[in-house]
Tab-separated table of C-alpha atoms in Angstrom:
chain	number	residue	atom	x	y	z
W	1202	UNK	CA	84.160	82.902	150.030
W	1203	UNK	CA	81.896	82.988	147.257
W	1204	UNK	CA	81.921	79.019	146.778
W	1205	UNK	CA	81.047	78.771	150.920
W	1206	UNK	CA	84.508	77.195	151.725
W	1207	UNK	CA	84.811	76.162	155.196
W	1208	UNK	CA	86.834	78.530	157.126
W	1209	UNK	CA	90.741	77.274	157.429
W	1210	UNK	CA	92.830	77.628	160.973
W	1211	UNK	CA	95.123	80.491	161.336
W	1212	UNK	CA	98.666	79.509	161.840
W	1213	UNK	CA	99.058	79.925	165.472
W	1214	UNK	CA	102.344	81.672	165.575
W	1215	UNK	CA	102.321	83.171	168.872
W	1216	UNK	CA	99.854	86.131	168.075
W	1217	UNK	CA	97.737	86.911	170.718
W	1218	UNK	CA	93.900	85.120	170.577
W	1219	UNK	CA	94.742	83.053	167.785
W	1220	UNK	CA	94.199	79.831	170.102
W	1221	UNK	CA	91.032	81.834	170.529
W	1222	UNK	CA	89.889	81.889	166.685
W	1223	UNK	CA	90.771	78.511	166.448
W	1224	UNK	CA	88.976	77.027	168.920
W	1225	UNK	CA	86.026	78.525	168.152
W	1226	UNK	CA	86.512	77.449	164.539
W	1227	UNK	CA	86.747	73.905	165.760
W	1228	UNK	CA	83.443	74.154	167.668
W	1229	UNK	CA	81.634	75.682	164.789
W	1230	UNK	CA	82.902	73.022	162.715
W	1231	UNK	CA	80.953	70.202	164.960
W	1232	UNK	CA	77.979	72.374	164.821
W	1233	UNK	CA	78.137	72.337	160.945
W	1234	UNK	CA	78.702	76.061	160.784
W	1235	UNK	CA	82.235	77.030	159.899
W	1236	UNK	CA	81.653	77.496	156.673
W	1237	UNK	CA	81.611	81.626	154.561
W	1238	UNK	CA	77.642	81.154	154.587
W	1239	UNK	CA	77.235	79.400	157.735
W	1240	UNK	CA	79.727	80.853	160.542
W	1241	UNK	CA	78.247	83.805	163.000
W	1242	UNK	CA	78.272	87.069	160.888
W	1243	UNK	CA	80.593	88.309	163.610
W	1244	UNK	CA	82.864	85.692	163.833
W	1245	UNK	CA	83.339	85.668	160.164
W	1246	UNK	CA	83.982	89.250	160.290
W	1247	UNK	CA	86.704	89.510	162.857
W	1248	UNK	CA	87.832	86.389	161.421
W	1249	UNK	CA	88.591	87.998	157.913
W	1250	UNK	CA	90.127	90.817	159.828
W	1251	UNK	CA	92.495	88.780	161.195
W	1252	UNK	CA	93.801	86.589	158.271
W	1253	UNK	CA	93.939	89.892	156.328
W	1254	UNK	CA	95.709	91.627	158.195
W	1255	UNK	CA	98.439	88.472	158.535
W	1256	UNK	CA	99.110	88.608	154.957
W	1257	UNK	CA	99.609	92.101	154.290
W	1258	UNK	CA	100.954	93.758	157.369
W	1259	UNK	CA	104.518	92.573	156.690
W	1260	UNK	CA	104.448	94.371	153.161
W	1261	UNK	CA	102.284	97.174	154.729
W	1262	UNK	CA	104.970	97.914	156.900
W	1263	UNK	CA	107.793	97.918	153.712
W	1264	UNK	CA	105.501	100.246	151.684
W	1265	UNK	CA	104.902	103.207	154.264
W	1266	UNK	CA	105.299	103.936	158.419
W	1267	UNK	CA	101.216	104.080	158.308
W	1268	UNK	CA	98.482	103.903	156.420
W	1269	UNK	CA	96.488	106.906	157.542
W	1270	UNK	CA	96.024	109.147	154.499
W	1271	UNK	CA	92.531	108.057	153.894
W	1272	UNK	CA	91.619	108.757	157.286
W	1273	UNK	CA	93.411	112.049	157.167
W	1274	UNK	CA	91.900	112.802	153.858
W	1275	UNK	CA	88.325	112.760	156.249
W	1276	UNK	CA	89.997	115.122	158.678
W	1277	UNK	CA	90.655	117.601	156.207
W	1278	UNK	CA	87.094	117.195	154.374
W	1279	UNK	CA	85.995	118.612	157.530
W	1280	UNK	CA	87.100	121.723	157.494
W	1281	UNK	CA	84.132	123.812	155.659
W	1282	UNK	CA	83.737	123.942	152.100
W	1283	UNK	CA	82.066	127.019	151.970
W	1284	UNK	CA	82.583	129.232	155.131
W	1285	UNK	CA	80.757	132.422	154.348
W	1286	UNK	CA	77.527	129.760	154.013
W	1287	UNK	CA	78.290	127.990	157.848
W	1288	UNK	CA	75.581	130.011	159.487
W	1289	UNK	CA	73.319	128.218	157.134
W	1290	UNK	CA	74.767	124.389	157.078
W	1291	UNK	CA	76.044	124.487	160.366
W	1292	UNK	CA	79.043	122.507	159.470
W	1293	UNK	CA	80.578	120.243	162.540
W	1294	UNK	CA	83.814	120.999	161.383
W	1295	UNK	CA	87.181	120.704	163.216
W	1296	UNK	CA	87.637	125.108	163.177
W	1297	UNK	CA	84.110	125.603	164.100
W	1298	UNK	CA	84.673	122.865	167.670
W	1299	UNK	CA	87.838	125.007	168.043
W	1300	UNK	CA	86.305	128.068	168.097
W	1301	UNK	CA	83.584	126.542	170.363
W	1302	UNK	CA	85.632	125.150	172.874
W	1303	UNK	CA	87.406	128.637	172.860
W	1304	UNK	CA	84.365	130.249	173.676
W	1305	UNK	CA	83.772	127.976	176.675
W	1306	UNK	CA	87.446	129.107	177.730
W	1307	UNK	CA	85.803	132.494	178.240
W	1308	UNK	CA	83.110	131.404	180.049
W	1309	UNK	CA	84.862	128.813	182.304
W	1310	UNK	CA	84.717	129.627	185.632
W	1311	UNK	CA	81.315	130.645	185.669
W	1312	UNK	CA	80.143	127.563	184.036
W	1313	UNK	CA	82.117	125.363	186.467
W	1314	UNK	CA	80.053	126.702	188.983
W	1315	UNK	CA	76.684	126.570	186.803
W	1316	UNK	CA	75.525	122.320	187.201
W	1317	UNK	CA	72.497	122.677	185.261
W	1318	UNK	CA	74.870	125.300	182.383
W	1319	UNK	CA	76.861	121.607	182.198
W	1320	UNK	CA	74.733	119.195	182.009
W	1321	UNK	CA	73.234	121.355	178.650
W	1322	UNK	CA	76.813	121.764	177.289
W	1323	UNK	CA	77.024	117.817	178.225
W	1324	UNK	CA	74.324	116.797	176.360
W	1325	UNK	CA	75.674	118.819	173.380
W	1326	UNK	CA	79.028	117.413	173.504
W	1327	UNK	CA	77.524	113.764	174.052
W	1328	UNK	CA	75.455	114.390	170.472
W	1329	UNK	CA	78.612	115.849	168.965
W	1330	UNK	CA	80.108	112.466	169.721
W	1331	UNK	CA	77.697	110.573	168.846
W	1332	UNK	CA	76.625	111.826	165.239
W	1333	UNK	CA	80.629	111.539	164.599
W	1334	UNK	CA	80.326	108.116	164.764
W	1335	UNK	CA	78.294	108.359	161.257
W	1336	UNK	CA	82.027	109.800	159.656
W	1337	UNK	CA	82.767	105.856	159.778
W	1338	UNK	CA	84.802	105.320	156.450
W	1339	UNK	CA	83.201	102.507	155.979
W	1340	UNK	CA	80.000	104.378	155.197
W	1341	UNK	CA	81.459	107.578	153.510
W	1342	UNK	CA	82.928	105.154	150.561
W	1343	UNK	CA	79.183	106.462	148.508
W	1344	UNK	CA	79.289	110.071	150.283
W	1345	UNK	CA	79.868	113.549	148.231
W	1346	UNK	CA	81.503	116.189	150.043
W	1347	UNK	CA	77.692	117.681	150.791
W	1348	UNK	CA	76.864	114.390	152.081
W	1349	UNK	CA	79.832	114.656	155.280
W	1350	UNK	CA	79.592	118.196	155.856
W	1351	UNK	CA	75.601	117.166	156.704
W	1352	UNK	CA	76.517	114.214	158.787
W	1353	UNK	CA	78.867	116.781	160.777
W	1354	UNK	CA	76.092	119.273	161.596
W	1355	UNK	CA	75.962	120.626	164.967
W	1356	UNK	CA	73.966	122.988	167.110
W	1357	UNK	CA	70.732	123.428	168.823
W	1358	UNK	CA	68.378	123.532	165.746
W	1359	UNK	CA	70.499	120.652	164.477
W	1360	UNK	CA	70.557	118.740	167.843
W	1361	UNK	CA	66.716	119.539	168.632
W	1362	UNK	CA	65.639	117.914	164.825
W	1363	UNK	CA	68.094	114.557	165.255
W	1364	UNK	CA	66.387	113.975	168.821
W	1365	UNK	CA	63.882	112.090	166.964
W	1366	UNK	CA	66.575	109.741	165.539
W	1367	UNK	CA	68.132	108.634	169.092
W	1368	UNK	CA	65.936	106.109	169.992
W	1369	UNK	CA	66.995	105.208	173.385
W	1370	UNK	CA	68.518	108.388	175.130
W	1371	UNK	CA	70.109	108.095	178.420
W	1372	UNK	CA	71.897	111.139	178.541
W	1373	UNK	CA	70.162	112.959	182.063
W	1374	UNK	CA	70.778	109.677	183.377
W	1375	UNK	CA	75.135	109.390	182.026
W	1376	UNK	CA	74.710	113.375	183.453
W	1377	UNK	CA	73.512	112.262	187.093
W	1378	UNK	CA	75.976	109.713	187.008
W	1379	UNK	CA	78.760	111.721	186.829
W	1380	UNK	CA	77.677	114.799	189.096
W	1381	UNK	CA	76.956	112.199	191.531
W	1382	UNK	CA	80.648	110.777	191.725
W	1383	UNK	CA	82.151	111.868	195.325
W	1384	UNK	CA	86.060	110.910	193.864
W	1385	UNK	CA	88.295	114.060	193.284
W	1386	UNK	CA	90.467	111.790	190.960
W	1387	UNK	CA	87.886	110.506	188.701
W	1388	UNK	CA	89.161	109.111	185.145
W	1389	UNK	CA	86.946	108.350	182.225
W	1390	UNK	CA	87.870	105.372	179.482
W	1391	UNK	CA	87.075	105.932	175.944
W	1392	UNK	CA	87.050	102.471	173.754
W	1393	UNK	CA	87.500	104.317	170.551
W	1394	UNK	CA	86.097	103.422	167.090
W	1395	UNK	CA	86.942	105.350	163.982
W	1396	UNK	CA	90.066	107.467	163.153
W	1397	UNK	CA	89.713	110.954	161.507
W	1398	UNK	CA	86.967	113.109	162.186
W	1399	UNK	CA	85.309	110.750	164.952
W	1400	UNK	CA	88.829	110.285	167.136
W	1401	UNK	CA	88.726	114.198	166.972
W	1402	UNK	CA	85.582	114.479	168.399
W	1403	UNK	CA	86.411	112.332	171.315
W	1404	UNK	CA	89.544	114.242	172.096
W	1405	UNK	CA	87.102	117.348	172.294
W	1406	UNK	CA	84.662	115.485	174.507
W	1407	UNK	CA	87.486	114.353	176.943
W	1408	UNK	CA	88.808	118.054	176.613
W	1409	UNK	CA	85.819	119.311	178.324
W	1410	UNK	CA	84.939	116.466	180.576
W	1411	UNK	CA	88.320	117.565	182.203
W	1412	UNK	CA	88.609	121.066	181.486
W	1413	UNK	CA	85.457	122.559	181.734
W	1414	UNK	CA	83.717	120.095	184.439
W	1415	UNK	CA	84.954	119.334	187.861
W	1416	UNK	CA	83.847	115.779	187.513
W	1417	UNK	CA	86.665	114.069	185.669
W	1418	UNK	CA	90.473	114.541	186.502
W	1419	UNK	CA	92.338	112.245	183.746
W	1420	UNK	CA	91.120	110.154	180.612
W	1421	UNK	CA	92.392	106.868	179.371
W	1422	UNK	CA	92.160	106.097	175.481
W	1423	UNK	CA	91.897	102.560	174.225
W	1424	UNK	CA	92.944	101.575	170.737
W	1425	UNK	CA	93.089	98.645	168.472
W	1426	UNK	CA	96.722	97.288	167.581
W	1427	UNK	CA	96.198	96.175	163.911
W	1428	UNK	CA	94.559	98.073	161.554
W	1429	UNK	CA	90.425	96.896	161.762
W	1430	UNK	CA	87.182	97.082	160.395
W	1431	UNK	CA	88.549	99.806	157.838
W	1432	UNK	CA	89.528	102.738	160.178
W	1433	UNK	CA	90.089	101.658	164.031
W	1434	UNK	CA	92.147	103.974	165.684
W	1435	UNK	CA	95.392	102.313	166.269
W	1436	UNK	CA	98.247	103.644	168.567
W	1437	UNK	CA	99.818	105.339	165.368
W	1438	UNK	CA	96.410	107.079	164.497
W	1439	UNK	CA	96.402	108.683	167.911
W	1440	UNK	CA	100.122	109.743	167.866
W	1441	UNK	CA	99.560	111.415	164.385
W	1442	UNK	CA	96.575	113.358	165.256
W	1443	UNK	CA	97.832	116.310	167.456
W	1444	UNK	CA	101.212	117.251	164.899
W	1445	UNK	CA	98.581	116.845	161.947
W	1446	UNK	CA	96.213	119.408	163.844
W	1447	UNK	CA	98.815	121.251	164.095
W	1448	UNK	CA	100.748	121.264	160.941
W	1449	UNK	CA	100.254	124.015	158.440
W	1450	UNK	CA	100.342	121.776	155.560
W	1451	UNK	CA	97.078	119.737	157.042
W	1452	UNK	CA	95.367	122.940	158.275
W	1453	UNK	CA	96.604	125.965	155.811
W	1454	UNK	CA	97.262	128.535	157.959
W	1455	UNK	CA	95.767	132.639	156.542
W	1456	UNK	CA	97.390	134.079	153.984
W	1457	UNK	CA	97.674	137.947	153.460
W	1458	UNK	CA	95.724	138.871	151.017
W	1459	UNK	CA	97.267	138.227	147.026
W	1460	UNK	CA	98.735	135.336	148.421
W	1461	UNK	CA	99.139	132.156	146.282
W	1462	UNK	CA	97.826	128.804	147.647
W	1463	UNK	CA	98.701	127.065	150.639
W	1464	UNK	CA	99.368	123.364	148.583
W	1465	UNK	CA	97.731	120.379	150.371
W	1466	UNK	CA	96.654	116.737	150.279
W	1467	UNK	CA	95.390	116.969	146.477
W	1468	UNK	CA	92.071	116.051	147.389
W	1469	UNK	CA	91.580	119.107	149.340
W	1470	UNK	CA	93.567	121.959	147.416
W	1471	UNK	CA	90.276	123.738	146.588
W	1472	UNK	CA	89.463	124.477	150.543
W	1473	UNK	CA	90.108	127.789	151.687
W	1474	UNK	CA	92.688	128.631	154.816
W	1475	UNK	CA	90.607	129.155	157.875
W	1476	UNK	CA	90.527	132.684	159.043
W	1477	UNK	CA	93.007	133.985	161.314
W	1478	UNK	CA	91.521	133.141	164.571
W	1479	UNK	CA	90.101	130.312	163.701
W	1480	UNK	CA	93.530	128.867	162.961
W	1481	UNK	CA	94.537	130.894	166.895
W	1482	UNK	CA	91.529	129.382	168.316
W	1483	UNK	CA	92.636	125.546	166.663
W	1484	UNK	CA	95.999	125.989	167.717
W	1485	UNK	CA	95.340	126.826	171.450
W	1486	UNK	CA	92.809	124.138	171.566
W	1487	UNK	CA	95.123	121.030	170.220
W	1488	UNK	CA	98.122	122.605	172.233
W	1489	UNK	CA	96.168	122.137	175.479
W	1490	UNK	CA	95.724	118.574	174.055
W	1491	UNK	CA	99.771	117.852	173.872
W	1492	UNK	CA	100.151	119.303	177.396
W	1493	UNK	CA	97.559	116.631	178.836
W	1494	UNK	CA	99.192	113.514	176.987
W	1495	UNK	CA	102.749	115.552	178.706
W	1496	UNK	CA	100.611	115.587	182.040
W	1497	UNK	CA	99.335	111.903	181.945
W	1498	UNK	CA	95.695	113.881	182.124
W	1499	UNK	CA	95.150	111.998	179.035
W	1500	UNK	CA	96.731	109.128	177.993
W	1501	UNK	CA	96.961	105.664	175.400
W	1502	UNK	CA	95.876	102.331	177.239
W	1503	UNK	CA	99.770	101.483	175.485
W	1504	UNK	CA	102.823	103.091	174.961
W	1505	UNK	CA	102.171	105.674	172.197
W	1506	UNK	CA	104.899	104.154	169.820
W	1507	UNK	CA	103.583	100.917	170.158
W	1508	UNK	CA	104.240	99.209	166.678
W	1509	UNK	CA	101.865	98.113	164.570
W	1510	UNK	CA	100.397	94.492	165.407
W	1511	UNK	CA	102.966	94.646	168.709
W	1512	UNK	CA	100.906	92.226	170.808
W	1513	UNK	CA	99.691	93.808	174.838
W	1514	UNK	CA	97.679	92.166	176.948
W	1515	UNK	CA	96.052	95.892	177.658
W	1516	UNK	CA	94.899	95.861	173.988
W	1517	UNK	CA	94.601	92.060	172.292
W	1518	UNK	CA	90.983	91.428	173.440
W	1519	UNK	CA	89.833	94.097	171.079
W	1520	UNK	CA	90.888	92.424	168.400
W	1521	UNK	CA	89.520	88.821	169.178
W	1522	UNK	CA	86.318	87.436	168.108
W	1523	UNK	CA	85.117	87.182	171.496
W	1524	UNK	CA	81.890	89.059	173.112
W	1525	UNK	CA	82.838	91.886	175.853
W	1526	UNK	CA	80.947	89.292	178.046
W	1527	UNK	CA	84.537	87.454	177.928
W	1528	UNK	CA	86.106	90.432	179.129
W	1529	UNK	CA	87.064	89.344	182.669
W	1530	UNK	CA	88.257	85.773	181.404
W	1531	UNK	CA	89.837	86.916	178.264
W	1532	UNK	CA	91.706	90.131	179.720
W	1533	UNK	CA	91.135	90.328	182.989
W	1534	UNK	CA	94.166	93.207	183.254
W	1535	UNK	CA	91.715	95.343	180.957
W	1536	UNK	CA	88.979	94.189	183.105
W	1537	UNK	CA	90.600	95.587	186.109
W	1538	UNK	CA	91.599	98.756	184.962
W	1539	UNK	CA	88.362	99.683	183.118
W	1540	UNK	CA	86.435	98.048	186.979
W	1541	UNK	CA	88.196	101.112	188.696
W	1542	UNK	CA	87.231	103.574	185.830
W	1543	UNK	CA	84.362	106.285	186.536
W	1544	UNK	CA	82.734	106.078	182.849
W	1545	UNK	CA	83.702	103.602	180.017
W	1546	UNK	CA	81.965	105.126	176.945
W	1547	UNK	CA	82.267	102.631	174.224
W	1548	UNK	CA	82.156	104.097	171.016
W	1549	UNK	CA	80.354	102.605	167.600
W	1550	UNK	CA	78.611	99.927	165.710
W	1551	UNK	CA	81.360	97.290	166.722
W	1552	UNK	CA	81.342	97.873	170.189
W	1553	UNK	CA	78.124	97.513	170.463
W	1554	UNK	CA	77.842	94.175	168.577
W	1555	UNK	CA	80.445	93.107	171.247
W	1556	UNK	CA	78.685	94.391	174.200
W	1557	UNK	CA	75.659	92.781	173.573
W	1558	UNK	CA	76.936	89.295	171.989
W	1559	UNK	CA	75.694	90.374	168.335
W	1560	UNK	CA	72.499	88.468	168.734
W	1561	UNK	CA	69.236	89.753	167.432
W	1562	UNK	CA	67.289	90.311	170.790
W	1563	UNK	CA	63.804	91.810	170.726
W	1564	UNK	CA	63.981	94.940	170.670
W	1565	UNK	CA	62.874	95.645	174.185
W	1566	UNK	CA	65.208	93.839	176.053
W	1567	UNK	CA	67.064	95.936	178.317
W	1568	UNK	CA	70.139	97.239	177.579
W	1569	UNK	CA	71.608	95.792	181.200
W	1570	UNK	CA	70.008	91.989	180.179
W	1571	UNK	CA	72.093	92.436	177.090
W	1572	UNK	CA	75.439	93.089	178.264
W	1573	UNK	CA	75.056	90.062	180.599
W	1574	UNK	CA	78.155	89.936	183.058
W	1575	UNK	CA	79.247	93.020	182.441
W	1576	UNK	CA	76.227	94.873	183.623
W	1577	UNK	CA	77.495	96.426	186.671
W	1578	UNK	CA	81.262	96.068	186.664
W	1579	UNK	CA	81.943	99.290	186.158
W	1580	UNK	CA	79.624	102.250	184.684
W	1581	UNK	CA	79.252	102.006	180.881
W	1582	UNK	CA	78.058	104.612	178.226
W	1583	UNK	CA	77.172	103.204	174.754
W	1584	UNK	CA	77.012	105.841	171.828
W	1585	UNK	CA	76.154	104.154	168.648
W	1586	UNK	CA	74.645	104.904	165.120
W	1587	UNK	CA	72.419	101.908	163.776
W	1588	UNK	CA	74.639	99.820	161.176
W	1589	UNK	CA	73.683	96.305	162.151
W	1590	UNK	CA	71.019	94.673	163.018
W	1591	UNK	CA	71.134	94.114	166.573
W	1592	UNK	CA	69.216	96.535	168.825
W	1593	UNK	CA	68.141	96.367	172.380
W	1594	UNK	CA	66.486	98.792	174.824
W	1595	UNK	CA	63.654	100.380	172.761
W	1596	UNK	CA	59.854	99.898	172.586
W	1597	UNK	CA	58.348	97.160	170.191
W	1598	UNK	CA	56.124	99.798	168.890
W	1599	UNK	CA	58.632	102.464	168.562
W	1600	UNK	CA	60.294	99.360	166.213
W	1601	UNK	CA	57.364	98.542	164.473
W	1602	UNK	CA	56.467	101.728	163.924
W	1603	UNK	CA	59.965	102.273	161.256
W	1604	UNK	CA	59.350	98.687	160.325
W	1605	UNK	CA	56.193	99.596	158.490
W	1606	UNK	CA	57.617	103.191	157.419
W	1607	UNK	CA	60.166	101.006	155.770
W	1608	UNK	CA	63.473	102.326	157.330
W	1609	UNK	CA	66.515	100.850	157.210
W	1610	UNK	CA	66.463	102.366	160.834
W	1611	UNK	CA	68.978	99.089	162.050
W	1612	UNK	CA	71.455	99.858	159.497
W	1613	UNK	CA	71.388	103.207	157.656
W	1614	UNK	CA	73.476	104.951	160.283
W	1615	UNK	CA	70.493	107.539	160.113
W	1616	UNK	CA	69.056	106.752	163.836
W	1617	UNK	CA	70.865	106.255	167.098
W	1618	UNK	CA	71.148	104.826	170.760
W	1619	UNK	CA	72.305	106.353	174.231
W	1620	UNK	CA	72.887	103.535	176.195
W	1621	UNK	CA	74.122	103.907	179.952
W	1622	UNK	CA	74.480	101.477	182.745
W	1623	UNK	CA	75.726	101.731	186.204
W	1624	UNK	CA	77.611	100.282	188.659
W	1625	UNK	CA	75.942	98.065	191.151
């Protein structure tokens, strides 16, 4: 890499989208670009994904069943450091969401009747979504522990001060959508991102999209099937995460008073148990969770013990190098599923470098221009924080304006978009 070698094929041995790489590699190498230096920053990217993952996976596999910890390690950094002080930091923490979504319980069948009550709570949970997004490992490699439990703050104060940092914000519009859908069997897709603390926040999104609302009767998940860009939820990821939520060993249950410690991952031993409801209120939560993947009311785009790097044509496109233009060429089976869905939110940075081709539009193109064929096909929600440079459906002087503030605003992960388009 660091002498600009050109980039070599990958042995096509049957993996899925291989043929794929390859023939792109052989058109970038007429152009003159298929080089470290010279090859699409995307390209190059998925491209070292791939070959890396081909020559470790088969020791990978010999060392350990997964290789979650570090993503675990993220869950568990979530719980708060200093509970007595939450009323101050507001920590978005997994026992403060279960306590949360207990209170909705309470409250549910007045809210169900209550439109505009939703669309607030809506809003809340879309921002709660959203601002997970920033627990990307791949950022939190320079992070203290003060520095997550501040990405992770939540409520109205909280929500009210980031407002500045969403640049485009279609929420009321992703609201009307939904409210507007006649369908009693209404399912939502989630194209996840990140593992840990970010996966959890989408199973608490799609727990009260179905729950709590009247909109939305099941919810798809859609994961990656080899471990990518650092901490993609793969199908083992999203088995793990409802026994680790509920283990005692991952989430120290109280302990009567002159107790000893509940031992845990080492890098968390110093966290306190949660108090006793808290742990009730966690429990009930998660257990709801398990009796929807029972149900089918939520479910994996693949089986659940799919293997790691098991090739299925319902997955393999998120792991090519291709733009989601390619979609209904490259997998039109995903294509058709996701063209009958009621919302596809696509989570993160990657997704949206996919949606939108990864090229550096001006800034005010609109989001619908951007995502070319897709625009229309089915309804599709966007929530990303800014890691890369491309960025579409904002005002040149809104642009300018960070530009000569000198923000990083395209890459810090410190502002945000709400993208939404409909079906036509």
């Amino acid at each position: 890499m660091a002498r600009d070698r050109p980039l070599e094929p990958i042995p096509d041995d049957g993996e899925a989208f291989i043929d794929v790489y390859n023939a792109e590699l052989k058109r970038l190498e007429q152009d003159k670009n298929h080089t470290w230096f010279t090859a699409p920053w995307l390209f190059a990217e998925c491209y070292l994904q791939r070959i890396g993952v081909r020559l470790i996976l088969s020791r990978f596999r010999r060392k350990r069943p997964s290789g979650r910890a570090e993503k675990q390690s993220i869950v568990m950094l979530c719980r708060p450091l200093f509970p007595w002080r939450s009323n101050l930091t507001c920590s978005l923490h997994v026992t403060e969401l279960a306590k949360m979504m207990h209170e909705l319980q309470v409250d549910k069948q007045e809210l169900i009747g209550d439109s505009e009550k939703l669309g607030v709570l809506f809003k809340e949970m879309i921002q709660m979504c959203l601002w997970g997004n920033a627990t990307d490992l791949s950022l939190l490699t320079h992070l203290s522990h003060d520095d997550i439990a501040h990405l992770q703050t939540v409520g109205k104060e909280a929500q009210q001060a980031r407002k500045e940092f969403i640049l485009k914000d279609d929420q009321d519009n992703v609201w009307s959508h939904l409210t507007s859908l006649q369908d009693n069997d209404v399912t939502v897709d989630f194209v996840l991102d990140n593992a840990g603390f970010e996966l959890f926040t989408d199973f608490v999104f799609a727990d009260f999209l179905v729950t709590y609302t009247p909109h939305v009767s099941r919810v798809v998940f859609h994961p990656k099937l080899i471990p990518w860009f650092v901490s993609d939820v793969t199908p083992a990821d999203f088995s793990s995460t409802i026994p680790n939520l509920l283990s005692d060993t991952f989430f120290p249950p109280p302990k009567p008073v002159g107790g000893t410690e509940t031992p845990g991952v080492d890098e968390v031993k110093a966290l306190p148990p949660s108090r006793p409801e808290e742990h009730e209120y966690l429990r009930n939560m998660v257990t709801r969770w398990q009796s929807y993947i029972d149900s089918g009311v939520f479910s994996l785009s693949v089986p659940l013990d799919t293997p790691l790097g098991a090739p299925n044509s319902k997955a393999d496109f998120w792991t090519s190098s291709r733009p989601y233009w390619d979609l209904k060429e490259k997998a039109p089976l995903v294509f058709n599923g996701l063209s009958k869905s009621g919302l596809v939110i696509f989570k993160g940075d990657l997704n949206y470098r996919k949606l939108t081709g990864d090229i550096k539009w001006p800034v005010s193109t609109p989001f619908e221009t951007a995502i070319g064929p897709l625009a229309g096909s089915f309804p599709i929600l966007s929530l990303r924080t800014n890691k890369a440079d491309v960025v579409v459906g904002i005002s040149q002087e809104i642009a300018d304006k960070l530009d000569v503030a000198g923000e990083k605003w395209r890459v810090n992960g410190k502002y945000a978009l709400v993208s939404f388009v409909p079906r036509t």
